[in-house]
Tab-separated table of C-alpha atoms and ligand atoms in Angstrom:
chain	number	residue	atom	x	y	z
I	219	MET	CA	11.237	-0.575	-23.982
I	220	ASP	CA	10.926	-1.168	-27.600
I	221	ASN	CA	8.035	-2.185	-29.014
I	222	CYS	CA	6.235	-2.123	-25.596
I	223	ILE	CA	2.726	-0.686	-25.523
I	224	PHE	CA	2.822	0.576	-22.068
I	225	CYS	CA	5.987	2.397	-22.645
I	226	LYS	CA	4.712	4.135	-25.518
I	227	ILE	CA	1.561	5.291	-23.557
I	228	ILE	CA	3.566	6.441	-20.945
I	229	ASN	CA	6.054	8.349	-23.407
I	230	GLY	CA	3.118	9.815	-25.279
I	231	GLU	CA	3.469	7.842	-28.493
I	232	ILE	CA	0.162	6.230	-28.119
I	233	PRO	CA	-2.753	8.203	-26.832
I	234	SER	CA	-4.223	7.227	-23.309
I	235	THR	CA	-7.136	8.440	-21.244
I	236	THR	CA	-4.583	9.423	-18.115
I	237	ILE	CA	-6.549	9.753	-14.633
I	238	PHE	CA	-3.419	10.149	-12.455
I	239	GLU	CA	0.303	10.910	-12.900
I	240	ASP	CA	3.398	11.313	-10.632
I	241	ASN	CA	7.017	11.197	-10.938
I	242	ASP	CA	6.668	6.986	-10.974
I	243	PHE	CA	3.254	6.088	-12.056
I	244	LYS	CA	0.743	6.934	-14.656
I	245	VAL	CA	-2.669	5.818	-14.463
I	246	ILE	CA	-4.863	5.310	-17.839
I	247	LEU	CA	-8.466	3.964	-18.232
I	248	ASP	CA	-8.542	0.110	-19.761
I	249	VAL	CA	-9.580	0.124	-23.459
I	250	SER	CA	-11.642	-2.858	-22.707
I	251	PRO	CA	-13.128	-2.256	-19.615
I	252	ALA	CA	-14.424	-4.917	-17.325
I	253	THR	CA	-16.616	-2.103	-15.575
I	254	ASP	CA	-16.509	1.852	-15.857
I	255	GLY	CA	-13.769	3.263	-15.296
I	256	HIS	CA	-11.661	0.299	-15.295
I	257	ALA	CA	-8.118	1.552	-14.674
I	258	LEU	CA	-4.548	0.278	-15.187
I	259	ILE	CA	-1.948	1.596	-12.880
I	260	LEU	CA	1.543	1.548	-15.006
I	261	PRO	CA	4.711	2.136	-13.556
I	262	LYS	CA	6.565	4.499	-15.626
I	263	LYS	CA	9.947	2.272	-15.495
I	264	HIS	CA	9.570	-1.052	-17.500
I	265	TYR	CA	9.303	-4.170	-15.355
I	266	LYS	CA	8.163	-7.181	-17.189
I	267	ASP	CA	6.218	-8.708	-14.012
I	268	LEU	CA	6.062	-8.608	-10.322
I	269	ASN	CA	9.085	-10.279	-9.790
I	270	GLU	CA	10.957	-7.812	-11.502
I	271	LEU	CA	9.620	-4.733	-9.411
I	272	ASP	CA	11.963	-2.949	-7.035
I	273	LYS	CA	11.111	-2.084	-3.428
I	274	SER	CA	10.499	1.765	-4.182
I	275	CYS	CA	7.806	0.549	-6.896
I	276	SER	CA	6.515	-1.865	-5.053
I	277	GLU	CA	6.225	0.260	-1.403
I	278	LYS	CA	4.198	2.996	-3.582
I	279	LEU	CA	1.958	0.669	-5.689
I	280	LEU	CA	-1.241	-0.164	-2.849
I	281	THR	CA	-1.194	3.755	-1.880
I	282	ILE	CA	-1.988	4.375	-5.284
I	283	ALA	CA	-4.206	1.424	-5.863
I	284	SER	CA	-6.316	2.330	-3.073
I	285	LYS	CA	-6.612	6.017	-4.103
I	286	ILE	CA	-7.512	5.087	-7.158
I	287	GLY	CA	-9.945	2.606	-6.162
I	288	ASN	CA	-11.668	5.063	-3.610
I	289	GLY	CA	-11.774	7.531	-6.525
I	290	LEU	CA	-14.051	4.901	-8.505
I	291	MET	CA	-16.067	4.658	-5.568
I	292	ASP	CA	-16.416	8.273	-4.959
I	293	THR	CA	-16.917	9.524	-8.472
I	294	LEU	CA	-18.682	6.702	-10.401
I	295	GLY	CA	-20.819	5.492	-7.229
I	296	TYR	CA	-19.001	2.061	-6.727
I	297	GLU	CA	-19.281	0.213	-3.555
I	298	GLY	CA	-16.046	-1.780	-3.653
I	299	TYR	CA	-13.212	-2.471	-6.052
I	300	ASN	CA	-11.062	-5.418	-7.289
I	301	ILE	CA	-7.497	-5.343	-8.013
I	302	VAL	CA	-6.098	-7.843	-10.542
I	303	GLN	CA	-2.587	-8.376	-11.156
I	304	ASN	CA	-1.555	-11.088	-13.424
I	305	ASN	CA	1.787	-12.371	-14.210
I	306	GLY	CA	2.758	-14.779	-16.981
I	307	GLU	CA	0.941	-15.917	-19.884
I	308	ALA	CA	-0.703	-18.958	-17.893
I	309	ALA	CA	-2.211	-16.418	-15.997
I	310	GLY	CA	-3.526	-14.220	-18.291
I	311	GLN	CA	-1.091	-11.265	-18.677
I	312	THR	CA	-1.018	-10.118	-22.389
I	313	VAL	CA	1.080	-6.868	-21.892
I	314	PHE	CA	4.376	-7.632	-20.368
I	315	HIS	CA	4.722	-4.089	-18.304
I	316	PHE	CA	3.705	-4.649	-14.989
I	317	HIS	CA	0.302	-3.144	-14.460
I	318	MET	CA	-2.459	-3.405	-11.809
I	319	HIS	CA	-6.036	-3.344	-12.648
I	320	VAL	CA	-8.428	-1.750	-10.416
I	321	ILE	CA	-12.037	-2.346	-11.129
I	322	GLY	CA	-15.098	-0.826	-9.702
I	323	ARG	CA	-17.438	-2.910	-8.287
I	324	LYS	CA	-21.571	-2.755	-7.267
I	325	LYS	CA	-23.640	-5.174	-5.376
I	326	ASN	CA	-25.458	-7.534	-7.913
I	327	GLY	CA	-23.057	-6.093	-10.368
I	328	GLU	CA	-21.658	-8.595	-13.473
I	329	SER	CA	-19.756	-11.046	-11.953
I	330	ILE	CA	-16.033	-10.738	-13.452
I	331	LEU	CA	-13.815	-12.944	-11.129
I	332	THR	CA	-14.675	-16.176	-10.937
I	333	TRP	CA	-13.251	-19.736	-9.947
I	334	THR	CA	-14.846	-23.231	-9.209
I	335	PRO	CA	-13.556	-23.901	-5.534
I	336	HIS	CA	-12.761	-27.635	-5.385
I	337	ASN	CA	-12.862	-30.094	-2.243
I	338	GLN	CA	-9.891	-31.141	-1.223
I	339	GLU	CA	-8.702	-33.669	1.242
I	340	ALA	CA	-6.987	-32.235	4.548
I	341	GLU	CA	-3.836	-34.700	4.212
I	342	ILE	CA	-3.452	-33.239	0.270
I	343	ARG	CA	-3.546	-29.770	1.468
I	344	THR	CA	-1.096	-30.732	4.598
I	345	GLU	CA	1.159	-32.507	2.161
I	346	ILE	CA	1.093	-29.534	0.057
I	347	GLY	CA	1.684	-27.037	2.168
I	348	ASN	CA	4.276	-28.874	3.927
I	349	LYS	CA	6.384	-28.478	0.588
I	350	LEU	CA	5.774	-24.973	0.008
I	351	LYS	CA	6.905	-24.041	3.225
I	352	GLU	CA	9.983	-25.730	3.201
I	353	ALA	CA	10.666	-23.947	-0.343
I	354	LEU	CA	9.758	-20.558	1.451
I	355	THR	CA	11.936	-21.038	4.232
I	356	LYS	CA	14.922	-21.962	2.271
I	357	ASN	CA	14.641	-19.039	0.101
I	358	ASN	CA	14.133	-16.601	3.029
Z	758	AMP	P1	-3.531	-8.122	-18.614
Z	758	AMP	O1	-3.968	-9.178	-19.329
Z	758	AMP	O2	-3.335	-8.135	-17.184
Z	758	AMP	O3	-1.828	-8.268	-19.133
Z	758	AMP	O4	-4.515	-6.804	-19.092
Z	758	AMP	C1	-3.747	-5.985	-20.167
Z	758	AMP	C2	-4.682	-4.877	-20.069
Z	758	AMP	O5	-4.461	-4.056	-21.121
Z	758	AMP	C3	-5.978	-5.405	-21.136
Z	758	AMP	O6	-7.555	-5.284	-19.864
Z	758	AMP	C4	-6.015	-4.726	-21.982
Z	758	AMP	O7	-7.122	-4.171	-22.243
Z	758	AMP	C5	-5.611	-3.222	-21.832
Z	758	AMP	N1	-4.881	-2.769	-22.969
Z	758	AMP	C6	-4.332	-3.112	-23.970
Z	758	AMP	N2	-4.104	-2.163	-24.798
Z	758	AMP	C7	-4.358	-0.776	-24.021
Z	758	AMP	C8	-4.164	0.187	-24.735
Z	758	AMP	N3	-3.804	0.719	-25.490
Z	758	AMP	N4	-4.853	1.385	-23.680
Z	758	AMP	C9	-5.335	1.025	-22.884
Z	758	AMP	N5	-5.572	-0.276	-22.169
Z	758	AMP	C10	-5.025	-1.594	-23.093
Z	759	ZN	ZN1	7.064	-1.418	-21.186
């Protein structure tokens, strides 16, 4: 894909710190890490986002994610890790080549993912749930 920064990294046109590579994926370190070792799993094939991923790529992805997460824990002393994956500008996606963030975490470390939990009446949740259930069953 022309003008895709991650395709350029995969092709070696732009330098990166690569920590793992196989036929299908390249895993690099994020230039602006949330914590040390913050890794980005890049499929070598250009997919814009999760909706475009093919079955074979999706099937391999979580195996690589746990391998990287465990590598972060074993090597850098993390006690856990987050997987973050943004789809669409509204969700914070800034590079439109699918990627998965793997971020090492320590107890009492800086918080990196937060949201405000809102109170919600049960009837509203039921209404929303029914709407989603109907749509998802139709698309099945
Ligand atoms: P997202 O907001 O999920 O699209 O994440 C894009 C990520 O790519 C951000 O965390 C950036 O810091 C990271 N990033 C952008 N350019 C580069 C680059 N040249 N090398 C490594 N990471 C990059
Ligand atoms: Zn790309």
